[in-house]
Each structure stands twice: as structure tokens, then as C-alpha cells.
PDB file of C-alpha atoms in Angstrom:
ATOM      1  CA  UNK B   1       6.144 -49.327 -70.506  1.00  0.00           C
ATOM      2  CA  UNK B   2       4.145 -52.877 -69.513  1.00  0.00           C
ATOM      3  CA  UNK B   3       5.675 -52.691 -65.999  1.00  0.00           C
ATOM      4  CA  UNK B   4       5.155 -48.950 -65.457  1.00  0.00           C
ATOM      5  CA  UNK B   5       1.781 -49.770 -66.088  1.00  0.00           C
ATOM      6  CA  UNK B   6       1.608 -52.641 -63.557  1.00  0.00           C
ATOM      7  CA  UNK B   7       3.323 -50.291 -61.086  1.00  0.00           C
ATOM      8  CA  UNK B   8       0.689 -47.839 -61.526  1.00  0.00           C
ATOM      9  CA  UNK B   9      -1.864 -50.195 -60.908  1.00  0.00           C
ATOM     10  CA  UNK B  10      -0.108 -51.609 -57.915  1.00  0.00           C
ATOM     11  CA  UNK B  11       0.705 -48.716 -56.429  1.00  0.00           C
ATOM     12  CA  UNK B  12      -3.186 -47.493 -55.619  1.00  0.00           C
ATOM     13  CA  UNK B  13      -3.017 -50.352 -52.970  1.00  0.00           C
ATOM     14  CA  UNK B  14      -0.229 -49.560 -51.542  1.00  0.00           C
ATOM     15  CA  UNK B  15      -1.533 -47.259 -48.891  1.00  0.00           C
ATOM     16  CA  UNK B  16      -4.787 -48.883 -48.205  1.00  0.00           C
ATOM     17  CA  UNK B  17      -2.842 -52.210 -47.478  1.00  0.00           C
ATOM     18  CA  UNK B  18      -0.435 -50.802 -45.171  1.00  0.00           C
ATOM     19  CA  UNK B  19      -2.950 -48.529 -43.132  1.00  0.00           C
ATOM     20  CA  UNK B  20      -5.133 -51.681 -42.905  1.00  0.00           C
ATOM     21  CA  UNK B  21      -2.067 -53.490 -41.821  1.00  0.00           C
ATOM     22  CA  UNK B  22      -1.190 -51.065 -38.955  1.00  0.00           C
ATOM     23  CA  UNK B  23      -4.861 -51.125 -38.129  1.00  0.00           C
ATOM     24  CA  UNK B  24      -4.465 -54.270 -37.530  1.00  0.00           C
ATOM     25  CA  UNK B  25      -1.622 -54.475 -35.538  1.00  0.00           C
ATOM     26  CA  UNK B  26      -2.343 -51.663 -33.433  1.00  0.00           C
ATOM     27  CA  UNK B  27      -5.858 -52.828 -32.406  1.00  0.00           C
ATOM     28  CA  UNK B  28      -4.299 -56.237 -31.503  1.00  0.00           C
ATOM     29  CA  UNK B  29      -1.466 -54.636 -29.795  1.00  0.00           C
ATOM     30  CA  UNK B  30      -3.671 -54.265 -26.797  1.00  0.00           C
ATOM     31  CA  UNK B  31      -3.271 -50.696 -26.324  1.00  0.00           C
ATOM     32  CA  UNK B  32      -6.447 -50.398 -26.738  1.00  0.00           C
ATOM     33  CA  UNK B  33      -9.303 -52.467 -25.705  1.00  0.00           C
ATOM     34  CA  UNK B  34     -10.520 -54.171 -28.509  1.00  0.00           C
ATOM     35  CA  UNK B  35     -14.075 -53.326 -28.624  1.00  0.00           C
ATOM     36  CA  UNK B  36     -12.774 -49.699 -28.880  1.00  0.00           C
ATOM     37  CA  UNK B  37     -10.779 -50.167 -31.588  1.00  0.00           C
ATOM     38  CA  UNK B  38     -12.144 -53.496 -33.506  1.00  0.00           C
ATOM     39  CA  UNK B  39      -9.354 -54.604 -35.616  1.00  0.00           C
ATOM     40  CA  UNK B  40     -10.690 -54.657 -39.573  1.00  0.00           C
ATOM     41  CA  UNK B  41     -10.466 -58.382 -39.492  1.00  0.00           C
ATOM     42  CA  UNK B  42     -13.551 -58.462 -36.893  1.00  0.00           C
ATOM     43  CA  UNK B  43     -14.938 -55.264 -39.251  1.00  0.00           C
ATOM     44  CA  UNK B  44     -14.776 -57.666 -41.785  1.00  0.00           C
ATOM     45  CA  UNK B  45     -16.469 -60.141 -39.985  1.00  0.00           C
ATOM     46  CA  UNK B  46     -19.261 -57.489 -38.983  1.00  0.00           C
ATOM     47  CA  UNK B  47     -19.886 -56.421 -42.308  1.00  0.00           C
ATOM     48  CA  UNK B  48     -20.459 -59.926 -43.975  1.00  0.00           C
ATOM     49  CA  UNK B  49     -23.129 -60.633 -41.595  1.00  0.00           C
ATOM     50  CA  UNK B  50     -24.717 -57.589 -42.342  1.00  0.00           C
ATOM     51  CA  UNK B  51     -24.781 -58.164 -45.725  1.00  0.00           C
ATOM     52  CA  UNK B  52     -25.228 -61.667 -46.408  1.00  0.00           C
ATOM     53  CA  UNK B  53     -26.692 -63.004 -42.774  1.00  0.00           C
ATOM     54  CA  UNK B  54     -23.254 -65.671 -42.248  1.00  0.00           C
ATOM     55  CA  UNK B  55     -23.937 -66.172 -38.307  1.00  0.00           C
ATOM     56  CA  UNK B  56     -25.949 -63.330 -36.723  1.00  0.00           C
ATOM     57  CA  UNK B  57     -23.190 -61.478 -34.816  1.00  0.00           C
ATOM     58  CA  UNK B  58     -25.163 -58.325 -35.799  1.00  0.00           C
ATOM     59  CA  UNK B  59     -28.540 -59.656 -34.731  1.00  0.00           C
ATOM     60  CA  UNK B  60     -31.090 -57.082 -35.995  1.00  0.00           C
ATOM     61  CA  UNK B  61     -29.196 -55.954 -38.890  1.00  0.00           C
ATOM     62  CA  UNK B  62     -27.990 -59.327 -40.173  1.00  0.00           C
ATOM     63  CA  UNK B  63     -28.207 -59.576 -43.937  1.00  0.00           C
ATOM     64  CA  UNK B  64     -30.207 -56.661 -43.590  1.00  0.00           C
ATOM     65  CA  UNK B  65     -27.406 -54.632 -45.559  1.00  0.00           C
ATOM     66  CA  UNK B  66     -29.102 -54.272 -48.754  1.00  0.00           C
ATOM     67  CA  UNK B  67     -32.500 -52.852 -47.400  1.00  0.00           C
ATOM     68  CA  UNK B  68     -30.203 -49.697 -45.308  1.00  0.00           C
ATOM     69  CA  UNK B  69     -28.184 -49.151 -48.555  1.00  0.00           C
ATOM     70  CA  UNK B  70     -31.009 -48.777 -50.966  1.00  0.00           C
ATOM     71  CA  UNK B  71     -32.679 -46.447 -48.339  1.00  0.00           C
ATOM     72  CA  UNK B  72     -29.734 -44.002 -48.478  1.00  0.00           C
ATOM     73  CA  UNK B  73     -29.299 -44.263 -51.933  1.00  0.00           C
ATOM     74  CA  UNK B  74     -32.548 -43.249 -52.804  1.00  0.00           C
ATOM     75  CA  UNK B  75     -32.103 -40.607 -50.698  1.00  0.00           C
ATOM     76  CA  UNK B  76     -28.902 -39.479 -51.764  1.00  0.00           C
ATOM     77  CA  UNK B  77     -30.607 -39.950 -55.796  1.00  0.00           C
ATOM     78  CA  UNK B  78     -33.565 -38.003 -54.716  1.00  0.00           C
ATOM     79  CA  UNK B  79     -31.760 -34.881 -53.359  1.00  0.00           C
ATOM     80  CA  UNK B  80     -29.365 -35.041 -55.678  1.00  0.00           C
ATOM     81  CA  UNK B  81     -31.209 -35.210 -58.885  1.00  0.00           C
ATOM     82  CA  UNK B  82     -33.174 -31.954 -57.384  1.00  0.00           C
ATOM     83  CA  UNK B  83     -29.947 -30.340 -56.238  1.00  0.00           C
ATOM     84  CA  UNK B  84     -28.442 -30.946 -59.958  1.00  0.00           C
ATOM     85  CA  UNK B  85     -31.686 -29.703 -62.194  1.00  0.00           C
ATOM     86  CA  UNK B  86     -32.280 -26.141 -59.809  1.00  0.00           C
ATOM     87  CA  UNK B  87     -28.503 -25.143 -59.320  1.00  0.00           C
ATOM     88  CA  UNK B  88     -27.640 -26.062 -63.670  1.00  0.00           C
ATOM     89  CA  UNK B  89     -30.403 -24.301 -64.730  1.00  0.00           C
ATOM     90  CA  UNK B  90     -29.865 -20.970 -61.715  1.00  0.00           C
ATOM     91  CA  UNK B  91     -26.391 -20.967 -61.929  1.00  0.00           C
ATOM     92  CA  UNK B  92     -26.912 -20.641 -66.118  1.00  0.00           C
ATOM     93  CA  UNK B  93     -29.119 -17.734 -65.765  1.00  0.00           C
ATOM     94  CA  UNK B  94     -27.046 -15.890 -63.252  1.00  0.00           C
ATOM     95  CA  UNK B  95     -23.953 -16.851 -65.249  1.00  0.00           C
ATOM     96  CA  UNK B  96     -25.472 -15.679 -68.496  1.00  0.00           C
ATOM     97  CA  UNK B  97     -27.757 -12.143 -67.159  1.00  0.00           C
ATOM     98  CA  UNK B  98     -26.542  -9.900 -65.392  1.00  0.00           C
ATOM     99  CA  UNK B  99     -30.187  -8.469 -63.996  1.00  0.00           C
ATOM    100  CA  UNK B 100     -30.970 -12.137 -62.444  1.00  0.00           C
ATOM    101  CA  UNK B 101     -27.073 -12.524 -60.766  1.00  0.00           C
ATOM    102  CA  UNK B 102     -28.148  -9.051 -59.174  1.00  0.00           C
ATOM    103  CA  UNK B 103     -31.543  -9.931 -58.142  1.00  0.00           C
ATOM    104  CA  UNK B 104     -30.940 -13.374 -56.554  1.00  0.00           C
ATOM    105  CA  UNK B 105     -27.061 -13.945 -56.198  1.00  0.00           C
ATOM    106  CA  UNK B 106     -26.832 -11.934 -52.742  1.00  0.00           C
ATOM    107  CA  UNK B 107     -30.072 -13.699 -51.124  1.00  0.00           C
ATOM    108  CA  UNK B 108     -28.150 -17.021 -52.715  1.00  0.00           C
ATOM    109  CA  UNK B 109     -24.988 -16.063 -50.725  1.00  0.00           C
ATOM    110  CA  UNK B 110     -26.335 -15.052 -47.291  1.00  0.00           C
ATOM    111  CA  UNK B 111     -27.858 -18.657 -47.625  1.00  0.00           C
ATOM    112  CA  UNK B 112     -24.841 -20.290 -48.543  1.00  0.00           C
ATOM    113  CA  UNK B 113     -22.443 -20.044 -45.117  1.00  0.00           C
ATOM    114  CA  UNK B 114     -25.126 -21.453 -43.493  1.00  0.00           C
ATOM    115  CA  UNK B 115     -24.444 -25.276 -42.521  1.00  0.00           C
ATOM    116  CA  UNK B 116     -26.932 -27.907 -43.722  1.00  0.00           C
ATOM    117  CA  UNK B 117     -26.970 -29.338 -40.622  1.00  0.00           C
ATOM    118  CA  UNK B 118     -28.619 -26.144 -38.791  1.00  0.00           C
ATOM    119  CA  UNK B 119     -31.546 -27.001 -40.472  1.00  0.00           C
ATOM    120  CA  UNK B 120     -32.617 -29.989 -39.192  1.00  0.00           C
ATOM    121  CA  UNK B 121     -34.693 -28.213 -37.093  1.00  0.00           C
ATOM    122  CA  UNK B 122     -37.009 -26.667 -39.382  1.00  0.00           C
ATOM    123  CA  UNK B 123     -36.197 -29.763 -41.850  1.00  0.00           C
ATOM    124  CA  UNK B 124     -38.196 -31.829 -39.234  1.00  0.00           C
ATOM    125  CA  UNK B 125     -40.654 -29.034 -38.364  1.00  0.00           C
ATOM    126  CA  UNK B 126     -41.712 -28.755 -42.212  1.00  0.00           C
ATOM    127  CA  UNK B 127     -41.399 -32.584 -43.170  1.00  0.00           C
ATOM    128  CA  UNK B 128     -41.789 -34.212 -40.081  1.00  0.00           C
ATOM    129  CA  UNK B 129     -39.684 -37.808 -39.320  1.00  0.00           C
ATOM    130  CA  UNK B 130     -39.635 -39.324 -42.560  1.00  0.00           C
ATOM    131  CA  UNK B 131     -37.496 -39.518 -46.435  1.00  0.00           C
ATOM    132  CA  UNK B 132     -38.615 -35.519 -46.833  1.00  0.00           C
ATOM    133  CA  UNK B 133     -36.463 -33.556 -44.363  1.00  0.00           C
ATOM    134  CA  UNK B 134     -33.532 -36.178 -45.496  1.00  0.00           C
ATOM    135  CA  UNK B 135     -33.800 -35.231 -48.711  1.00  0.00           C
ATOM    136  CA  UNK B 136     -33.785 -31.946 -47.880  1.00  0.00           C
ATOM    137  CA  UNK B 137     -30.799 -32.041 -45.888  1.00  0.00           C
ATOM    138  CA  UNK B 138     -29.216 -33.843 -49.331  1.00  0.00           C
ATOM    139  CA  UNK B 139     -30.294 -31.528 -51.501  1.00  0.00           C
ATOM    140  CA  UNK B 140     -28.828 -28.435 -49.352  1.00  0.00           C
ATOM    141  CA  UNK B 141     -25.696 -29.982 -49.210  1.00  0.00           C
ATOM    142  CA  UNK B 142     -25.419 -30.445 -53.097  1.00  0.00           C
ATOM    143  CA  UNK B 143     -26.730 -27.603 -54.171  1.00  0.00           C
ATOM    144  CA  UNK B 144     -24.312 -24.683 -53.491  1.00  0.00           C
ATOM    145  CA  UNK B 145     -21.154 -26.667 -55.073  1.00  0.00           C
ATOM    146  CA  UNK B 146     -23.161 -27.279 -58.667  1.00  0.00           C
ATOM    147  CA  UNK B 147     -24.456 -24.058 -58.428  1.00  0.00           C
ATOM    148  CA  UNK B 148     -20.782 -22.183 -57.730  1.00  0.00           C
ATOM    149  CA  UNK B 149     -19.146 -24.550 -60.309  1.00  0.00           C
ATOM    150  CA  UNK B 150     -22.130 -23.757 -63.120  1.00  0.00           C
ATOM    151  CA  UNK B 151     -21.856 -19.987 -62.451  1.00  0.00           C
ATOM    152  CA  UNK B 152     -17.968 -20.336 -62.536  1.00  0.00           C
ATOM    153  CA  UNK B 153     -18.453 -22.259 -65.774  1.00  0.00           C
ATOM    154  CA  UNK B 154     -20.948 -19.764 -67.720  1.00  0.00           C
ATOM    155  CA  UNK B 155     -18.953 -16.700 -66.582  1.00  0.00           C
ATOM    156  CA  UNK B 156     -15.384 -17.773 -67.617  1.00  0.00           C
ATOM    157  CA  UNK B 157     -16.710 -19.191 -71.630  1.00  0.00           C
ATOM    158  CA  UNK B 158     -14.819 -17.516 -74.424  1.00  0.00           C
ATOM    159  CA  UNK B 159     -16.123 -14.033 -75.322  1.00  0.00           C
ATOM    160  CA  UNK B 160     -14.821 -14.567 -78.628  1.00  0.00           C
ATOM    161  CA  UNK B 161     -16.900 -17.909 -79.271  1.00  0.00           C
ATOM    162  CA  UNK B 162     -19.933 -16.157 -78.211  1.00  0.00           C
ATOM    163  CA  UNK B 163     -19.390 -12.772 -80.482  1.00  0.00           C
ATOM    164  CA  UNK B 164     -18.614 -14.989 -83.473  1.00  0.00           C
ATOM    165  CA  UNK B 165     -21.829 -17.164 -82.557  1.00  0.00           C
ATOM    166  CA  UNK B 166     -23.579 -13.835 -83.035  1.00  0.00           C
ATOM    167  CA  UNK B 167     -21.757 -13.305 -85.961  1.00  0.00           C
ATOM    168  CA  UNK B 168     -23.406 -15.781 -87.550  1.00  0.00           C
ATOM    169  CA  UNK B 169     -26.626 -15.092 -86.750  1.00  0.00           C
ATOM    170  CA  UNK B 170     -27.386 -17.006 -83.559  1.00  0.00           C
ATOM    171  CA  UNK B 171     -29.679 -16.118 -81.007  1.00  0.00           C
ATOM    172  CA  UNK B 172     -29.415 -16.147 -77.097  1.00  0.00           C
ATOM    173  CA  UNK B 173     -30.918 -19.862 -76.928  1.00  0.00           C
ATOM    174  CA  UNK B 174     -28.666 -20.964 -79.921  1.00  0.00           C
ATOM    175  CA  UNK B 175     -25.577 -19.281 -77.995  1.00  0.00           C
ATOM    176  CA  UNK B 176     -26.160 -20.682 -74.943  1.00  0.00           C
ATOM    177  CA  UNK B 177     -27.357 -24.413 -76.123  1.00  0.00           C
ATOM    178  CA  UNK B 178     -24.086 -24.591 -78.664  1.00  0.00           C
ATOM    179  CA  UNK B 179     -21.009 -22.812 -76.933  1.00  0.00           C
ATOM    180  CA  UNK B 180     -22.292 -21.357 -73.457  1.00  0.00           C
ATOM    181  CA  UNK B 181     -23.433 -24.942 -71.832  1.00  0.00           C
ATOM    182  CA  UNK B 182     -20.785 -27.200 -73.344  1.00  0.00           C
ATOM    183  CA  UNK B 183     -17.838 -24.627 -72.716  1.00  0.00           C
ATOM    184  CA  UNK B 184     -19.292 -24.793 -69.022  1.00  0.00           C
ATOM    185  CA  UNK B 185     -19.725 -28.803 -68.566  1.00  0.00           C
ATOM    186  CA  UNK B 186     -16.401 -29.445 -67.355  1.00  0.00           C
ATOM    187  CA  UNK B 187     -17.089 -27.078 -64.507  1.00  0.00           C
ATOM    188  CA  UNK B 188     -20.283 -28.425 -64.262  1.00  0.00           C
ATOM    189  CA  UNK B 189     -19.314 -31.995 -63.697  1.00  0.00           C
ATOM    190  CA  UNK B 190     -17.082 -30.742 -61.145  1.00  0.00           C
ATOM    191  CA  UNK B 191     -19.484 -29.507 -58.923  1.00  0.00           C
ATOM    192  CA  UNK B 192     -21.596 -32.776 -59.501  1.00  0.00           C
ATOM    193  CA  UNK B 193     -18.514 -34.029 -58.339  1.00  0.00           C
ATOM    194  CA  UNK B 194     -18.003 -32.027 -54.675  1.00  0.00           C
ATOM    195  CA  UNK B 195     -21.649 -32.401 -55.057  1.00  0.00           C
ATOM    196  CA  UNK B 196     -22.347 -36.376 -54.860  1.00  0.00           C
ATOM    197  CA  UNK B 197     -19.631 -36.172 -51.775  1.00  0.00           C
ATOM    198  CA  UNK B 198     -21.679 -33.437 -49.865  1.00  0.00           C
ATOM    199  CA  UNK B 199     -24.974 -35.429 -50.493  1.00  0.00           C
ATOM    200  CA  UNK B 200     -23.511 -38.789 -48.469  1.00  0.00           C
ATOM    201  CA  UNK B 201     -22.230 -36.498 -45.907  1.00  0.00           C
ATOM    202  CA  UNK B 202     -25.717 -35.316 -45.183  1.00  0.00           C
ATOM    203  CA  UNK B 203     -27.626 -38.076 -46.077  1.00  0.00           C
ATOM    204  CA  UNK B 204     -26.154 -39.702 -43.129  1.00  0.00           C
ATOM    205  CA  UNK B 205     -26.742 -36.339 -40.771  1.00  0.00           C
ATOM    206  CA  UNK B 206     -29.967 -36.376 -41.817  1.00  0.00           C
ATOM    207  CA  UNK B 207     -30.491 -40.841 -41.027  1.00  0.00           C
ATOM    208  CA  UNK B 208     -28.920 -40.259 -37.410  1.00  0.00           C
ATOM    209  CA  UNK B 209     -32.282 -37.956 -36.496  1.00  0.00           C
ATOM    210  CA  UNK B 210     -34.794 -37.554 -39.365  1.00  0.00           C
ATOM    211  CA  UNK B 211     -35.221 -41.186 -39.869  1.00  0.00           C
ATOM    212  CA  UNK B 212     -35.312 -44.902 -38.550  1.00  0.00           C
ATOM    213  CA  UNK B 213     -33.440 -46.554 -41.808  1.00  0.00           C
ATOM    214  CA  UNK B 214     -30.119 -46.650 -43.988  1.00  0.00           C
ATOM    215  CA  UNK B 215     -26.634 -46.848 -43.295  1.00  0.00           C
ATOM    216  CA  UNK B 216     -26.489 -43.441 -40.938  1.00  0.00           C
ATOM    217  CA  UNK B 217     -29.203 -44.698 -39.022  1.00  0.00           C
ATOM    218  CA  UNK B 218     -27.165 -47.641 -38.462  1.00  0.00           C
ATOM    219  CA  UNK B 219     -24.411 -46.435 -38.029  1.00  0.00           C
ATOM    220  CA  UNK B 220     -25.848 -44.223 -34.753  1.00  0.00           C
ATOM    221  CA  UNK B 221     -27.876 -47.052 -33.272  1.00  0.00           C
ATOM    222  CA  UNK B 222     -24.489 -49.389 -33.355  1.00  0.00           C
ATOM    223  CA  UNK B 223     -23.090 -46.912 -31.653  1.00  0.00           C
ATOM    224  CA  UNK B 224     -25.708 -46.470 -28.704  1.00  0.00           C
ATOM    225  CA  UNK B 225     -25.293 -50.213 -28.619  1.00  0.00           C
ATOM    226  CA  UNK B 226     -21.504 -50.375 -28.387  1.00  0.00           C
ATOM    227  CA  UNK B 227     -20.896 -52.126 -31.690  1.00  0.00           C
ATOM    228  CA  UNK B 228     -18.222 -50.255 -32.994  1.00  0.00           C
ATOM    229  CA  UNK B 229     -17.699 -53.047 -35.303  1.00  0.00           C
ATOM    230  CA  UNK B 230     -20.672 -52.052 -36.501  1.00  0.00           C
ATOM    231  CA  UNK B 231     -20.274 -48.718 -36.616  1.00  0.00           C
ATOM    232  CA  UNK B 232     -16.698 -49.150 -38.722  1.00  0.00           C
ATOM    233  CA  UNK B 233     -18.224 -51.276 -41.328  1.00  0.00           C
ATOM    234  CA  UNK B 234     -21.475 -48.877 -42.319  1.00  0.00           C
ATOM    235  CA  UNK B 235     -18.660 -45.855 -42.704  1.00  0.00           C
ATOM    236  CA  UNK B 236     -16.839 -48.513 -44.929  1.00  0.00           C
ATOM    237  CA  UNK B 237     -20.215 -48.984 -46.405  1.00  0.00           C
ATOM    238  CA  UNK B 238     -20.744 -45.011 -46.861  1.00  0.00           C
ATOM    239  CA  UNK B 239     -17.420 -44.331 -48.181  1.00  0.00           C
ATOM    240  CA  UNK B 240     -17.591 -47.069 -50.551  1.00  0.00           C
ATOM    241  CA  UNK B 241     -20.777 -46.190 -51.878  1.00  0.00           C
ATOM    242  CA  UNK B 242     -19.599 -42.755 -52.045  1.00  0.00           C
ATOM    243  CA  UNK B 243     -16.664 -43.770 -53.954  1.00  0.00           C
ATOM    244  CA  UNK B 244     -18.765 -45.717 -56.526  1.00  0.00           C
ATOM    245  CA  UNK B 245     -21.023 -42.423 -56.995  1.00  0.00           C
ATOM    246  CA  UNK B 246     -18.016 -40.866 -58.032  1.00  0.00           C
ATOM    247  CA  UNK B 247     -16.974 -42.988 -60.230  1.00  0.00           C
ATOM    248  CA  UNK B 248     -20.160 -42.940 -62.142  1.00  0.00           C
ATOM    249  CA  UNK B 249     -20.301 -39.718 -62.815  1.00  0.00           C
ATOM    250  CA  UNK B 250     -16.557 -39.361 -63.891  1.00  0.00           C
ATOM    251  CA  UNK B 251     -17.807 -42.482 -66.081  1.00  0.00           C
ATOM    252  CA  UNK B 252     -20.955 -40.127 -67.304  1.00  0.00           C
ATOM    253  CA  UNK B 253     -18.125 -36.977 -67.586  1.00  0.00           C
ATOM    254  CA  UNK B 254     -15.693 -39.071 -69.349  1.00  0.00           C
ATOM    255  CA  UNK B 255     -18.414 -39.689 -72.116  1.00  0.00           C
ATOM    256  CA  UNK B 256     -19.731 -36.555 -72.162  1.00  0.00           C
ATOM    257  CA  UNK B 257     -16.747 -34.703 -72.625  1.00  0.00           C
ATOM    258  CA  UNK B 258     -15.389 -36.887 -74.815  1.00  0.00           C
ATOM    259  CA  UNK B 259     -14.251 -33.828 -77.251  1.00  0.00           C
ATOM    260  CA  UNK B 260     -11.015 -33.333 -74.398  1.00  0.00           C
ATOM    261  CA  UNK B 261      -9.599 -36.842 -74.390  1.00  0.00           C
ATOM    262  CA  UNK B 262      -5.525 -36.223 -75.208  1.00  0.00           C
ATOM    263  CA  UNK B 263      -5.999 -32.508 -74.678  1.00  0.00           C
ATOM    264  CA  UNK B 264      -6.096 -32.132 -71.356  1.00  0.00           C
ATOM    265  CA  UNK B 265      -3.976 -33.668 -67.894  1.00  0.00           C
ATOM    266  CA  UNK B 266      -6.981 -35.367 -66.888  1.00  0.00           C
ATOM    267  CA  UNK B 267      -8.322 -36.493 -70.860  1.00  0.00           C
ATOM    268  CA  UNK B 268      -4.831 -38.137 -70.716  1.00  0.00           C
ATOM    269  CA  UNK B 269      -5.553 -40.485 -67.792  1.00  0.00           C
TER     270      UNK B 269
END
């Protein structure tokens, strides 16, 4: 059982390593010129002068890292956190009455197929160049998945639980507080899920023309400037931090719902 374990641990490197290792040798192959195709060693070296200033190979931005990921994270907290409180408490009361699902639900799905990023536009017409029409752009892009997944959630509780809630005497509030919200938080947390992933997607949209900081910003002015190095390690940046997003609200989910630990594929992880 102790080395099934380790192999399980092991094995989430696996694929990493060996893409990282063909990177490698692919980039030094010379098939490609390297400043195309910067093998992740000189990434590597990219990225630690970006962070912690070693020799100033990235001029401006060395050891500047901190300052550009703190600007997109408070971006990416900002529309999130707005994204999260409007689309809970919609998608309850369109899950839970019927007259509000018919009164804003179509007007909710027109404005759903349309892309976040066509509204940069109006973004930057309404907030000018600045942290509003970012956060906009973050907030669009996190809303409609925790808004689906809270809907989805409310509609698909137990009948049953709610008839023998008013059985007992409990009104609406008390229904939806005790069985309607926590037989909808797993659904819930996945949206936040799909959620956090669609904010760092537009976060950076939003830094490459809304804004003159963070890790998107970056990213674009490496890229005017030929530094793909550059450009490799703030989407190593981005995914990472977009990874460790994730992982804090599984952490948040995994206390939460606590009450499906050994009952469920995922409670058994």
C-alpha cells in the first residue's frame, strides 16, 4: 500500500518532467532559433531575475515580479469576489422562483454567448485605462459559470427534503438556509471552480489593453520587445498562480463540505 502511495505521488511529475525534457531538447536541437523557442532552462533564468533581481537580464522588470503579481491578483480578487456574491445570490432566486427565472433568465442568456473580450470596448469607454474595466472584464468572465452551476445546484435539491422541511413547519428562508443552499454547495464550488480559471484568463485580456501593470501587461510588452523568455515565464507565472487559486478553494470546498468525505469519488481522494 506504502509504495502505491509513493507511485501516486511520483507519478504527477511524470509528465511535467518529460514535456520539460523534450522542451529542452527540442529548443537546443536548433530547429528552431533559440530566441523563438527559449529552452526552459533560459525561462528559468528569466524568471529568477524577475522575481528576485539575480543579474538584470530582464532590465525593467527585474525583481519587479512581486509588484505585477499582486496587481493581477487584486484584480482577479476584486472581480471575483463580485462575480461570486451577484451570481450565488441570482442563481438562488432563479433556482428557487419560478416568476424571477422567467423575468430575468432569458435577458441573462442573450448576455451569456457573448465573449468577455467584446467588451473591452465599452469596458474602456465606461472605466477608462485603469483597475475598473479589468475588473470588469474579470468579473464577466466569472460570473456566468457560478451563476449556471448555482442555478444547476438549487434546481436539482431533493423535493423530498424540501416537502418534509415543510412538514415540519419551516418556512421559505428556513428551507432554503438548511437544505436548499447546502444541497447546492457542491455545485456551487464548482462553478467557483471554472470560475477562478475564467477570471485569470481575462484578467490578463484585460492587462494587455486596459492597463500598464501585472503579469498580462508583461507578458504583451515582452513580447513587443522580443523577450520570449519573458513572455514564457509570466504564462508560467499565470498558470501557476492560477493553479494555486484552485487549490484554495478546493482547500475552502474540502472544509466546507466536509459532511461528503468517504461518500463520494472525490471525498475519497
Amino acid at each position: 500500500m506504502l509504495n502505491v502511495l509513493h507511485l501516486r505521488k511520483l507519478d504527477r511529475y511524470v509528465v511535467p518532467f518529460l514535456i520539460l525534457v523534450g522542451w529542452e531538447a527540442f529548443s537546443r536541437s536548433g530547429a528552431l532559433p533559440a530566441a523563438l523557442l527559449p529552452a526552459p532552462s533560459t525561462v528559468l533564468w528569466a524568471w529568477a531575475d524577475w522575481i528576485f533581481g539575480t543579474d538584470g537580464n530582464t532590465q525593467t522588470y527585474s525583481g519587479h515580479w512581486v509588484y505585477d503579481m499582486a496587481s493581477s491578483f487584486s484584480r482577479v480578487l476584486a472581480g471575483f469576489a463580485i462575480a461570486t456574491f451577484l451570481a450565488v445570490v441570482l442563481g438562488v432566486a432563479i433556482g428557487w422562483s419560478r416568476a424571477t427565472e422567467v423575468i430575468i433568465e432569458p435577458t441573462l442568456q442573450m448576455l451569456r454567448p457573448i465573449p468577455p473580450v467584446s467588451w473591452i470596448p465599452l469596458a474602456i469607454i465606461w472605466f477608462g485605462i485603469a483597475n475598473k474595466p479589468a475588473i470588469f472584464l474579470v468579473f464577466l468572465g466569472a460570473f456566468f459559470p457560478i451563476l449556471l452551476n448555482t442555478i444547476h445546484g438549487v434546481k436539482n435539491c431533493d423535493r423530498n427534503l424540501i416537502r418534509a422541511g415543510a412538514m415540519v413547519g419551516g418556512k421559505n428562508r428556513e428551507l432554503l438556509r438548511f437544505i436548499v443552499l447546502p444541497a447546492a454547495l457542491p455545485n456551487i464550488f464548482a462553478g467557483l471552480r471554472i470560475g477562478i480559471g475564467s477570471a485569470w484568463m481575462l484578467t490578463v485580456t484585460a492587462e494587455m489593453v486596459a492597463v500598464k501593470s501585472g503579469l498580462g501587461y508583461v507578458l504583451w510588452d515582452s513580447y513587443y520587445f522580443l523577450r520570449y523568455d519573458l513572455v514564457l515565464a509570466a504564462m508560467a507565472s499565470i498558470g501557476l498562480l492560477g493553479f494555486l487559486s484552485d487549490l484554495g478553494i478546493r482547500a475552502v470546498m474540502g472544509q466546507v463540505l466536509h459532511w461528503q468525505r468517504n461518500t463520494t469519488i472525490q471525498g475519497g481522494e
